[in-house]
Amino acid sequence: MTTQAAAGIKKYMSVPALAIRDLSKHYDGQPAVKGLSFSIDPGEIFGLLGPNGAGKSTTINMIAGVTRIGGGTIEVFGHDNRRDYRVTRRLVGVMHQEVVIDNFFTIDQTLKFHAGYYGVRVDPAWRERLIERLGLGPHLHKVMIKLSGGLKRRFMIAKAMLHKPRLLILDEPTAGVDVELRHTLWEFVHEINREGTTILLTTHYLEEAEQMCDRIAIMHHGELIALEATGALVERLGTRGVIVHLREPAETLPAELLAWGARLDDGGSSIRLTLPPPRTTGDLLDLLGRYEMPVADLETKRAGLEEVFLQITKAAPANGGE
Amino acid sequence: MSDQRLPDFIPWLPFYTLFQKEVRRFLRVASQTLVTPVITAALYLFIFGATLGTRISVLGGFSYAQFVIPGLILMGVINNAFSNAASSLFMSRYLGNIVDLLVTPLTPAQFIMAYTLAAMLRGLAVGVVVWLISLFFATLPWAHPLLVVAMAVLSSFLFAQFGIITAIYANSFDSLAMYTNFILLPLIYLGGVFYPISILPPAWAGLSHLNPLFYLIDGFRHALLGQGDLSFTTAFTVSILMALALFAWAATLIGRSYRLRT
């Protein structure tokens, strides 16, 4: 490799995979995305989370070119996605939230068309790998209208990856899919990520995001209200709700437990609380043991994304008043 | 995907692929897109060529069948070029699979030309088959063969643009049908397919000159038979100007991604 070529590659790797600056979008005067800025490093798995209507899909559609940018800029590996759209669209692969298919054609035909739209000849080895990993082999010559919902989703993943994008966007890829596909998808996403593909994914499931993502951004009312490493976010927000069923009803709670926010329920036969970080279930059992409060049963419930949103949105109310 | 280089980019391939897909789309449903219009035209030929036509007096030295065949051929070209572009693009918008194109490096010029050429191909294919069937009823002199081809190509191009424009403005299948039933069909039937404008009372003949289809049909008939209501130059010039105007309109809509990108 020449020094010049090596310098070129080094420069390419040093620019963000995605750089969004002050991005905005309005629909009929109503803001959908407001001053959004963040960047994704090459090789990262980045989660963009938020409740319905938060502006995630609008943001993704602006990156992919489906929606016009209202204001601000989007760069993909250093290329402006309006000025250099022929480059950025080849760099990006997107699996949309809605199942989008052309009922006239088979999987095999549509995959060929899709590579052609991107101006590339299909790499046979890569195509075979996608078909094999996504279990599409036996269905290649079926027309789309005859595919099950799960197969349509699998096909959409293959379609998004066929032209070998360097940034793969998965918009709610596991919404309404079975456990098997979910596992297949996440395994494969990890696999291609290890091989260098940067991933941007949206999901409603905090646990999925927690398992998959290096960093998580949370959008609410079109704005970014949290952006941090997954571990730190979960540590900060992923609280655990606990219900302790006591063998014998209690009349009062120790002051230490009251300080954790615990309260008696069911006539004193159970204790309910949300463990304050960094307290663990083990700490709780130790404390109950010390006060000689024998435990009959224990239920724990991980705070879902809804609860995390509630916590965050309480702390950062939207300015737009949507 | 350990290889971080992008696959080699072939700039013309997005256009060729979309064109190929559009052609395969209409071939896949050939019974609707090719056979049905040909049967319709054959019925017209039978009615006006072999039955009623024999009782209608000869026009300008030609039989009624010879007179009506150019109009029927061009009607097939126009209807099918329009329908192909309009229904395909509208369906893509309606079903949402237009996003498959919007996320790709396809340029607006490639987009419009792929839809246009596929629509032209279907229109011209139907036109050729209608002409072949017409040989059973009458033969035409083909006075100016190159001009016949030029007028057919021009008409198919013009109505492909109209189809694209309609697909973009239509909000529903009903509104798409309205464009066909309330604009296209009256223009075709009142544009001189079945009768020469010269036999109309002066007021109606004057109104017919406002019908853009009149220039296409008359120009095409002139090229085939060697005579028409207008001079060929007038018919051809007006047709060219209409085609350019509709192309500019369609290109502006596609260039701005009007109603394609949100």
Coordinates of C-alpha atoms in Angstrom, one line a residue:
Chain A
M1 CA 0.0 0.0 0.0
T2 CA 1.4 3.4 -0.9
T3 CA 1.9 6.1 1.8
Q4 CA -0.8 8.2 0.1
A5 CA -3.3 5.4 0.0
A6 CA -2.6 4.6 3.7
A7 CA -3.1 8.3 4.6
G8 CA -6.4 8.3 2.6
I9 CA -7.7 5.3 4.5
K10 CA -6.6 6.7 7.8
K11 CA -8.4 10.0 7.1
Y12 CA -11.5 8.0 6.0
M13 CA -11.5 6.1 9.3
S14 CA -11.0 9.2 11.4
V15 CA -14.2 11.0 10.2
P16 CA -17.5 10.1 12.0
A17 CA -19.6 7.5 10.3
L18 CA -22.5 9.9 10.8
A19 CA -22.4 13.5 11.9
I20 CA -25.7 15.3 12.4
R21 CA -25.6 19.0 13.2
D22 CA -28.5 21.2 14.2
L23 CA -31.0 19.0 12.3
S24 CA -34.6 20.2 12.1
K25 CA -37.8 19.3 10.4
H26 CA -41.3 20.7 10.5
Y27 CA -44.5 19.2 9.2
D28 CA -47.3 21.7 8.6
G29 CA -45.7 24.1 11.0
Q30 CA -45.3 21.5 13.8
P31 CA -41.7 20.7 14.7
A32 CA -40.9 17.0 14.3
V33 CA -37.1 17.3 14.9
K34 CA -35.6 20.3 16.7
G35 CA -31.9 21.2 16.6
L36 CA -30.7 17.6 16.8
S37 CA -26.9 17.1 16.9
F38 CA -24.9 13.9 17.5
S39 CA -22.3 11.8 15.8
I40 CA -21.6 8.1 15.5
D41 CA -18.0 6.7 15.3
P42 CA -17.1 4.2 12.7
G43 CA -17.6 0.7 14.0
E44 CA -20.1 1.7 16.7
I45 CA -23.5 0.2 17.4
F46 CA -25.6 3.3 18.3
G47 CA -29.1 3.1 19.7
L48 CA -31.6 5.9 19.0
L49 CA -34.5 5.5 21.3
G50 CA -37.7 7.4 22.1
P51 CA -41.4 7.0 22.4
N52 CA -43.7 7.1 19.3
G53 CA -43.6 10.5 17.7
A54 CA -40.2 11.4 19.2
G55 CA -38.8 12.1 15.8
K56 CA -36.6 8.9 15.4
S57 CA -38.1 7.8 12.1
T58 CA -38.1 11.4 10.7
T59 CA -34.4 11.6 11.6
I60 CA -33.6 8.3 9.9
N61 CA -35.6 9.2 6.9
M62 CA -33.6 12.4 6.6
I63 CA -30.4 10.4 6.8
A64 CA -31.6 7.9 4.2
G65 CA -33.0 10.6 1.8
V66 CA -36.6 9.7 2.1
T67 CA -37.4 13.0 3.9
R68 CA -36.1 16.4 2.9
I69 CA -33.9 18.0 5.5
G70 CA -35.6 21.0 7.1
G71 CA -32.4 22.6 8.5
G72 CA -29.0 21.6 9.6
T73 CA -26.6 19.1 8.0
I74 CA -26.1 15.4 7.8
E75 CA -22.7 14.0 6.9
V76 CA -22.0 10.3 6.2
F77 CA -18.3 9.4 6.5
G78 CA -17.6 13.1 5.8
H79 CA -19.9 13.4 2.8
D80 CA -22.8 15.8 2.9
N81 CA -26.0 13.8 2.2
R82 CA -27.5 16.5 0.0
R83 CA -24.5 17.6 -2.0
D84 CA -22.9 14.2 -2.3
Y85 CA -26.1 12.1 -2.2
R86 CA -24.9 9.6 -4.8
V87 CA -22.0 8.7 -2.5
T88 CA -23.9 8.9 0.9
R89 CA -26.8 6.7 -0.3
R90 CA -24.3 4.0 -1.3
L91 CA -22.7 4.2 2.1
V92 CA -26.0 3.8 3.9
G93 CA -28.3 0.8 4.0
V94 CA -31.7 1.2 5.6
M95 CA -34.3 -1.2 6.9
H96 CA -37.5 0.8 7.3
Q97 CA -40.0 0.2 10.1
E98 CA -42.8 -0.4 7.7
V99 CA -42.7 -3.5 5.5
V100 CA -42.1 -2.2 2.0
I101 CA -42.3 -4.7 -0.8
D102 CA -43.1 -4.9 -4.4
N103 CA -45.7 -7.7 -4.8
F104 CA -45.0 -8.3 -8.5
F105 CA -41.6 -9.9 -8.0
T106 CA -39.8 -12.7 -6.2
I107 CA -37.1 -12.3 -3.5
D108 CA -34.5 -13.3 -6.0
Q109 CA -35.6 -10.7 -8.6
T110 CA -36.1 -7.9 -6.1
L111 CA -32.6 -8.4 -4.6
K112 CA -31.1 -8.1 -8.1
F113 CA -33.1 -5.0 -8.7
H114 CA -32.0 -3.5 -5.4
A115 CA -28.3 -4.0 -6.1
G116 CA -28.8 -2.4 -9.5
Y117 CA -30.6 0.6 -8.0
Y118 CA -27.4 1.1 -6.0
G119 CA -25.3 0.9 -9.2
V120 CA -23.4 -2.3 -8.0
R121 CA -23.1 -5.8 -9.3
V122 CA -24.2 -8.3 -6.8
D123 CA -21.2 -10.0 -5.0
P124 CA -22.3 -13.6 -5.2
A125 CA -20.5 -14.7 -2.0
W126 CA -22.1 -11.8 0.0
R127 CA -25.5 -12.5 -1.5
E128 CA -25.2 -16.2 -0.6
R129 CA -24.2 -15.4 2.9
L130 CA -27.1 -13.0 3.4
I131 CA -29.5 -15.6 2.0
E132 CA -28.1 -18.4 4.2
R133 CA -27.9 -16.4 7.4
L134 CA -31.4 -15.0 7.0
G135 CA -32.9 -18.3 6.0
L136 CA -34.2 -17.0 2.7
G137 CA -32.9 -19.9 0.6
P138 CA -36.0 -22.0 0.2
H139 CA -38.2 -18.9 -0.5
L140 CA -36.0 -17.2 -3.2
H141 CA -38.5 -17.8 -6.0
K142 CA -41.7 -17.0 -4.2
V143 CA -43.4 -13.8 -5.1
M144 CA -43.5 -11.3 -2.2
I145 CA -47.3 -11.4 -1.8
K146 CA -47.0 -15.0 -0.7
L147 CA -44.4 -14.5 2.0
S148 CA -45.2 -14.5 5.7
G149 CA -44.7 -11.4 7.8
G150 CA -41.4 -12.8 9.2
L151 CA -40.0 -13.7 5.8
K152 CA -40.8 -10.2 4.6
R153 CA -38.8 -8.8 7.5
R154 CA -35.9 -11.1 6.7
F155 CA -36.0 -10.0 3.1
M156 CA -36.0 -6.4 4.1
I157 CA -32.8 -7.0 6.2
A158 CA -31.1 -8.7 3.2
K159 CA -32.2 -5.8 0.9
A160 CA -30.8 -3.2 3.3
M161 CA -27.4 -5.0 3.4
L162 CA -27.0 -6.3 -0.2
H163 CA -25.0 -3.3 -1.5
K164 CA -22.6 -3.6 1.4
P165 CA -23.3 -0.4 3.2
R166 CA -20.8 1.0 5.7
L167 CA -23.6 2.4 7.9
L168 CA -26.6 0.2 8.4
I169 CA -29.7 1.8 9.8
L170 CA -32.3 -0.5 11.4
D171 CA -35.6 1.2 12.2
E172 CA -37.5 -0.9 14.8
P173 CA -36.2 -4.1 13.1
T174 CA -37.7 -6.4 15.8
A175 CA -41.2 -4.8 16.0
G176 CA -43.7 -7.6 15.8
V177 CA -41.2 -10.4 15.0
D178 CA -40.8 -13.7 16.6
V179 CA -38.0 -14.7 19.0
E180 CA -36.1 -16.7 16.4
L181 CA -35.8 -13.9 14.0
R182 CA -34.9 -11.5 16.8
H183 CA -32.0 -13.8 17.8
T184 CA -30.9 -14.3 14.1
L185 CA -31.0 -10.6 13.5
W186 CA -29.0 -9.6 16.5
E187 CA -26.4 -12.3 16.0
F188 CA -25.9 -11.2 12.4
V189 CA -25.8 -7.5 13.3
H190 CA -23.0 -8.3 15.8
E191 CA -21.2 -10.3 13.2
I192 CA -21.2 -7.6 10.5
N193 CA -20.4 -5.0 13.1
R194 CA -17.3 -6.9 14.1
E195 CA -16.4 -6.8 10.4
G196 CA -16.5 -3.0 10.3
T197 CA -20.1 -2.0 9.6
T198 CA -21.4 0.8 11.8
I199 CA -25.0 0.3 13.1
L200 CA -27.7 2.8 13.9
L201 CA -30.7 1.2 15.4
T202 CA -34.0 2.3 16.9
T203 CA -36.0 0.1 19.2
H204 CA -38.7 0.4 21.8
Y205 CA -37.0 -2.3 23.9
L206 CA -34.5 -1.1 26.4
E207 CA -33.2 -4.6 27.0
E208 CA -32.4 -5.0 23.3
A209 CA -30.7 -1.7 23.2
E210 CA -28.8 -2.5 26.4
Q211 CA -27.5 -5.7 24.9
M212 CA -26.7 -4.3 21.5
C213 CA -25.6 -0.7 21.7
D214 CA -22.3 0.9 22.7
R215 CA -24.1 4.2 23.1
I216 CA -27.7 5.3 23.4
A217 CA -29.4 8.5 22.5
I218 CA -32.9 9.2 23.6
M219 CA -35.2 11.6 21.7
H220 CA -38.3 13.1 23.0
H221 CA -40.5 15.7 21.2
G222 CA -37.9 15.9 18.5
E223 CA -35.1 16.8 20.8
L224 CA -32.1 14.8 22.2
I225 CA -32.6 14.5 25.9
A226 CA -30.0 11.9 26.7
L227 CA -26.8 10.6 25.0
E228 CA -24.3 8.4 26.8
A229 CA -22.6 5.1 27.0
T230 CA -25.2 2.3 27.4
G231 CA -23.7 1.1 30.7
A232 CA -23.8 4.6 32.2
L233 CA -27.4 5.2 31.1
V234 CA -28.6 1.9 32.4
E235 CA -26.8 2.5 35.7
R236 CA -28.3 5.9 35.9
L237 CA -31.8 5.0 34.8
G238 CA -32.4 1.3 34.7
T239 CA -33.9 1.1 38.2
R240 CA -35.4 -2.1 39.5
G241 CA -38.8 -2.3 41.1
V242 CA -39.1 -4.9 43.9
I243 CA -42.0 -6.5 45.8
V244 CA -41.1 -8.5 48.9
H245 CA -43.7 -10.8 50.3
L246 CA -43.2 -11.3 54.0
R247 CA -43.8 -14.5 55.9
E248 CA -45.5 -12.5 58.7
P249 CA -47.2 -9.1 58.2
A250 CA -45.2 -6.1 59.5
E251 CA -46.7 -3.1 61.2
T252 CA -43.9 -0.6 60.4
L253 CA -40.7 -0.5 58.3
P254 CA -37.2 0.2 59.5
A255 CA -36.1 3.8 58.9
E256 CA -33.4 2.6 56.6
L257 CA -35.9 1.0 54.3
L258 CA -38.2 4.1 54.4
A259 CA -35.2 6.1 53.3
W260 CA -35.0 3.9 50.2
G261 CA -38.6 4.8 49.4
A262 CA -40.2 1.5 50.6
R263 CA -43.8 1.3 51.6
L264 CA -45.9 -1.4 53.1
D265 CA -48.8 -2.9 51.1
D266 CA -51.4 -5.7 51.3
G267 CA -52.1 -5.0 55.0
G268 CA -48.4 -5.2 55.8
S269 CA -47.7 -8.5 54.2
S270 CA -45.6 -7.0 51.3
I271 CA -43.1 -4.3 50.8
R272 CA -42.9 -2.3 47.6
L273 CA -39.9 -0.2 46.5
T274 CA -37.8 0.9 43.6
L275 CA -34.2 0.1 44.4
P276 CA -32.2 3.4 44.4
P277 CA -28.9 3.0 42.6
P278 CA -26.4 1.5 43.5
R279 CA -28.5 -0.7 45.8
T280 CA -29.1 -4.2 44.7
T281 CA -31.6 -6.9 45.6
G282 CA -28.8 -8.6 47.6
D283 CA -28.5 -5.4 49.7
L284 CA -32.3 -5.4 50.3
L285 CA -32.3 -9.1 51.5
D286 CA -29.3 -8.4 53.8
L287 CA -31.2 -5.5 55.4
L288 CA -34.4 -7.5 55.8
G289 CA -32.3 -10.3 57.4
R290 CA -30.8 -7.9 59.8
Y291 CA -34.2 -6.7 61.0
E292 CA -35.5 -10.3 61.2
M293 CA -38.1 -9.9 58.6
P294 CA -38.3 -13.4 56.9
V295 CA -39.0 -13.3 53.2
A296 CA -41.6 -15.6 51.7
D297 CA -41.2 -14.5 48.0
L298 CA -39.5 -11.8 46.0
E299 CA -40.6 -10.2 42.7
T300 CA -38.4 -7.9 40.7
K301 CA -39.3 -5.8 37.7
R302 CA -36.7 -4.1 35.5
A303 CA -37.8 -0.6 34.7
G304 CA -38.9 -0.5 31.0
L305 CA -38.1 2.1 28.5
E306 CA -41.5 3.7 29.3
E307 CA -40.4 4.3 32.9
V308 CA -37.0 5.5 31.8
F309 CA -38.7 8.0 29.5
L310 CA -40.9 9.1 32.3
Q311 CA -37.9 9.7 34.5
I312 CA -36.0 11.6 31.9
T313 CA -38.9 13.5 30.6
K314 CA -39.9 14.6 34.1
A315 CA -36.4 15.9 34.4
A316 CA -36.4 17.6 31.0
P317 CA -39.8 18.7 29.9
A318 CA -40.2 19.5 26.2
N319 CA -40.0 23.1 25.2
G320 CA -42.2 22.8 22.2
G321 CA -45.3 22.0 24.2
E322 CA -46.4 19.3 21.7
Chain B
M1 CA -17.9 -7.1 4.8
S2 CA -14.4 -6.8 6.2
D3 CA -13.5 -5.1 3.0
Q4 CA -14.2 -1.5 3.8
R5 CA -14.1 -0.3 0.1
L6 CA -17.4 0.2 -1.5
P7 CA -18.2 -2.0 -4.4
D8 CA -17.5 -0.5 -7.8
F9 CA -20.2 2.0 -8.8
I10 CA -21.7 1.7 -12.3
P11 CA -23.3 5.1 -12.9
W12 CA -25.8 4.0 -15.6
L13 CA -26.9 0.8 -13.7
P14 CA -29.6 2.4 -11.5
F15 CA -31.3 3.8 -14.6
Y16 CA -31.1 0.5 -16.5
T17 CA -32.3 -1.5 -13.5
L18 CA -35.4 0.7 -13.0
F19 CA -36.2 0.6 -16.7
Q20 CA -35.8 -3.2 -16.7
K21 CA -38.0 -3.6 -13.6
E22 CA -40.7 -1.4 -15.2
V23 CA -40.7 -3.5 -18.4
R24 CA -40.8 -6.7 -16.4
R25 CA -43.6 -5.3 -14.4
F26 CA -45.9 -4.8 -17.4
L27 CA -44.8 -8.1 -19.0
R28 CA -45.6 -9.9 -15.8
V29 CA -49.2 -8.8 -16.1
A30 CA -49.3 -8.9 -19.9
S31 CA -52.9 -10.0 -19.9
Q32 CA -53.9 -6.6 -18.5
T33 CA -51.2 -4.4 -20.0
L34 CA -50.8 -5.8 -23.5
V35 CA -53.5 -8.3 -24.4
T36 CA -56.6 -6.3 -23.1
P37 CA -55.8 -3.1 -25.0
V38 CA -55.1 -5.1 -28.2
I39 CA -58.4 -6.9 -27.9
T40 CA -60.2 -3.6 -27.4
A41 CA -58.5 -2.2 -30.5
A42 CA -59.3 -5.4 -32.4
L43 CA -63.0 -4.9 -31.5
Y44 CA -63.0 -1.3 -32.7
L45 CA -61.3 -2.5 -35.9
F46 CA -64.0 -5.1 -36.4
I47 CA -66.9 -2.7 -35.7
F48 CA -65.5 0.2 -37.8
G49 CA -63.5 -1.8 -40.3
A50 CA -65.6 -4.8 -41.2
T51 CA -69.1 -3.8 -40.3
L52 CA -70.2 -0.2 -39.8
G53 CA -67.2 1.2 -41.8
T54 CA -68.3 -0.4 -45.0
R55 CA -71.5 1.7 -44.9
I56 CA -69.6 5.0 -44.2
S57 CA -68.7 6.9 -47.3
V58 CA -65.1 7.1 -48.4
L59 CA -63.1 10.0 -47.0
G60 CA -60.5 11.7 -49.2
G61 CA -60.1 8.7 -51.4
F62 CA -59.6 6.3 -48.4
S63 CA -62.0 3.8 -47.0
Y64 CA -63.4 4.4 -43.5
A65 CA -61.2 1.5 -42.2
Q66 CA -58.1 3.2 -43.6
F67 CA -59.1 6.4 -42.0
V68 CA -59.8 5.0 -38.6
I69 CA -56.8 2.7 -38.3
P70 CA -54.2 5.4 -37.7
G71 CA -56.4 6.8 -34.9
L72 CA -56.9 3.4 -33.3
I73 CA -53.1 2.7 -33.5
L74 CA -52.3 6.0 -31.8
M75 CA -55.1 5.5 -29.3
G76 CA -53.4 2.3 -28.2
V77 CA -50.0 4.0 -28.0
I78 CA -51.3 7.0 -26.0
N79 CA -53.6 5.0 -23.6
N80 CA -50.9 2.5 -22.8
A81 CA -48.0 4.9 -22.4
F82 CA -50.1 6.9 -20.1
S83 CA -51.4 4.0 -18.1
N84 CA -48.0 2.4 -17.6
A85 CA -46.4 5.5 -16.2
A86 CA -49.4 6.5 -14.2
S87 CA -50.3 3.2 -12.6
S88 CA -46.8 2.1 -11.9
L89 CA -45.7 5.3 -10.2
F90 CA -48.9 5.8 -8.4
M91 CA -48.9 2.2 -7.1
S92 CA -45.3 2.7 -5.8
R93 CA -46.4 5.9 -4.0
Y94 CA -49.6 4.3 -2.7
L95 CA -47.9 1.1 -1.5
G96 CA -44.9 3.0 -0.2
N97 CA -42.3 1.0 -2.1
I98 CA -41.2 4.2 -3.8
V99 CA -38.8 4.5 -0.8
D100 CA -36.8 1.7 -2.3
L101 CA -35.9 4.2 -5.0
L102 CA -35.6 7.3 -2.9
V103 CA -32.8 5.7 -0.7
T104 CA -30.7 4.9 -3.7
P105 CA -28.2 6.9 -5.8
L106 CA -30.7 7.1 -8.7
T107 CA -30.7 10.6 -10.1
P108 CA -34.0 12.5 -11.0
A109 CA -33.0 12.3 -14.7
Q110 CA -32.6 8.5 -14.5
F111 CA -35.8 8.2 -12.6
I112 CA -37.9 10.1 -15.1
M113 CA -36.2 8.5 -18.1
A114 CA -36.6 4.9 -16.8
Y115 CA -40.4 5.4 -16.2
T116 CA -40.7 7.3 -19.6
L117 CA -38.9 4.7 -21.7
A118 CA -40.8 1.7 -20.1
A119 CA -44.1 3.5 -20.7
M120 CA -43.1 4.3 -24.3
L121 CA -42.1 0.7 -24.9
R122 CA -45.5 -0.5 -23.7
G123 CA -47.4 2.1 -25.8
L124 CA -45.4 1.4 -28.9
A125 CA -45.7 -2.4 -28.5
V126 CA -49.5 -2.1 -28.3
G127 CA -49.4 0.3 -31.3
V128 CA -47.4 -2.2 -33.4
V129 CA -49.7 -5.1 -32.5
V130 CA -52.8 -3.0 -33.3
W131 CA -51.2 -2.2 -36.7
L132 CA -50.5 -5.9 -37.4
I133 CA -54.1 -6.8 -36.6
S134 CA -55.3 -3.9 -38.8
L135 CA -53.7 -5.6 -41.8
F136 CA -56.6 -8.1 -41.7
F137 CA -59.0 -5.1 -42.4
A138 CA -57.1 -2.7 -44.6
T139 CA -53.6 -1.8 -45.7
L140 CA -52.2 1.7 -45.4
P141 CA -50.0 3.6 -47.8
W142 CA -47.3 4.5 -45.2
A143 CA -46.8 7.8 -47.0
H144 CA -43.9 9.0 -44.8
P145 CA -42.6 6.0 -42.8
L146 CA -40.0 7.9 -40.7
L147 CA -42.6 10.5 -39.8
V148 CA -45.0 7.7 -38.7
V149 CA -42.4 6.5 -36.3
A150 CA -41.5 10.0 -35.2
M151 CA -45.2 10.8 -34.4
A152 CA -45.7 7.5 -32.6
V153 CA -42.6 8.0 -30.5
L154 CA -43.4 11.6 -29.8
S155 CA -47.0 10.6 -28.7
S156 CA -45.8 7.9 -26.4
F157 CA -43.2 10.2 -24.9
L158 CA -45.8 12.9 -24.3
F159 CA -48.3 10.6 -22.7
A160 CA -45.6 9.0 -20.5
Q161 CA -45.0 12.5 -19.1
F162 CA -48.7 13.0 -18.6
G163 CA -48.8 9.7 -16.8
I164 CA -46.0 10.6 -14.5
I165 CA -47.6 14.0 -13.7
T166 CA -50.9 12.3 -13.0
A167 CA -49.3 9.7 -10.7
I168 CA -47.8 12.5 -8.7
Y169 CA -50.9 14.6 -8.3
A170 CA -53.3 11.7 -7.8
N171 CA -54.2 11.1 -4.2
S172 CA -56.3 8.0 -4.6
F173 CA -57.3 5.3 -7.1
D174 CA -60.5 7.3 -7.7
S175 CA -58.6 10.5 -8.6
L176 CA -56.3 8.4 -10.9
A177 CA -59.4 7.1 -12.6
M178 CA -60.8 10.6 -12.9
Y179 CA -57.8 11.7 -14.9
T180 CA -58.3 8.8 -17.2
N181 CA -62.1 9.0 -17.6
F182 CA -62.6 12.8 -17.5
I183 CA -59.5 14.1 -19.2
L184 CA -57.8 11.4 -21.3
L185 CA -60.7 9.6 -22.8
P186 CA -62.8 12.7 -23.9
L187 CA -59.6 14.2 -25.4
I188 CA -59.0 11.0 -27.4
Y189 CA -62.5 10.4 -28.6
L190 CA -63.0 14.1 -29.5
G191 CA -59.6 14.4 -31.0
G192 CA -60.4 12.9 -34.4
V193 CA -59.9 9.2 -34.0
F194 CA -63.2 8.3 -35.5
Y195 CA -64.0 11.3 -37.7
P196 CA -62.2 14.0 -39.6
I197 CA -62.5 17.4 -37.9
S198 CA -63.2 18.9 -41.3
I199 CA -66.7 17.4 -41.3
L200 CA -67.7 19.2 -38.1
P201 CA -69.6 22.5 -38.0
P202 CA -67.2 25.4 -37.9
A203 CA -67.7 26.1 -34.2
W204 CA -67.0 22.5 -33.2
A205 CA -64.1 22.3 -35.6
G206 CA -62.6 25.4 -34.0
L207 CA -63.0 23.9 -30.5
S208 CA -61.3 20.8 -31.7
H209 CA -58.2 22.8 -32.5
L210 CA -57.9 23.4 -28.7
N211 CA -57.7 19.7 -28.2
P212 CA -54.0 18.7 -28.0
L213 CA -54.8 15.2 -29.1
F214 CA -56.1 16.5 -32.4
Y215 CA -52.5 17.5 -33.4
L216 CA -51.0 14.1 -32.5
I217 CA -53.8 12.1 -34.2
D218 CA -53.8 14.3 -37.3
G219 CA -50.1 14.3 -37.6
F220 CA -49.9 10.5 -37.3
R221 CA -52.7 10.0 -39.8
H222 CA -51.0 12.5 -42.2
A223 CA -47.7 10.6 -42.0
L224 CA -49.5 7.3 -42.7
L225 CA -52.1 8.4 -45.3
G226 CA -50.3 11.4 -46.8
Q227 CA -53.2 13.8 -45.9
G228 CA -54.9 15.2 -42.9
D229 CA -56.9 18.2 -41.6
L230 CA -53.7 20.2 -40.8
S231 CA -50.4 20.5 -42.5
F232 CA -47.9 18.0 -41.1
T233 CA -45.5 20.7 -40.1
T234 CA -48.2 22.4 -37.9
A235 CA -49.3 19.1 -36.3
F236 CA -45.7 18.1 -35.6
T237 CA -44.5 21.4 -34.3
V238 CA -47.5 21.7 -31.9
S239 CA -46.9 18.1 -30.8
I240 CA -43.2 18.8 -30.1
L241 CA -44.0 21.9 -28.1
M242 CA -46.6 20.0 -26.0
A243 CA -44.1 17.2 -25.4
L244 CA -41.5 19.7 -24.3
A245 CA -43.9 21.5 -22.0
L246 CA -45.1 18.3 -20.3
F247 CA -41.5 17.0 -20.0
A248 CA -40.5 20.3 -18.3
W249 CA -43.5 19.9 -16.0
A250 CA -42.8 16.3 -15.1
A251 CA -39.0 16.9 -14.8
T252 CA -39.7 19.8 -12.4
L253 CA -41.9 17.6 -10.2
I254 CA -39.4 14.7 -10.2
G255 CA -36.4 17.1 -9.7
R256 CA -38.0 18.6 -6.6
S257 CA -39.3 15.1 -5.5
Y258 CA -42.7 16.7 -5.3
R259 CA -45.0 14.4 -3.3
L260 CA -42.3 11.7 -3.4
R261 CA -40.1 12.9 -0.5
T262 CA -41.9 14.2 2.5

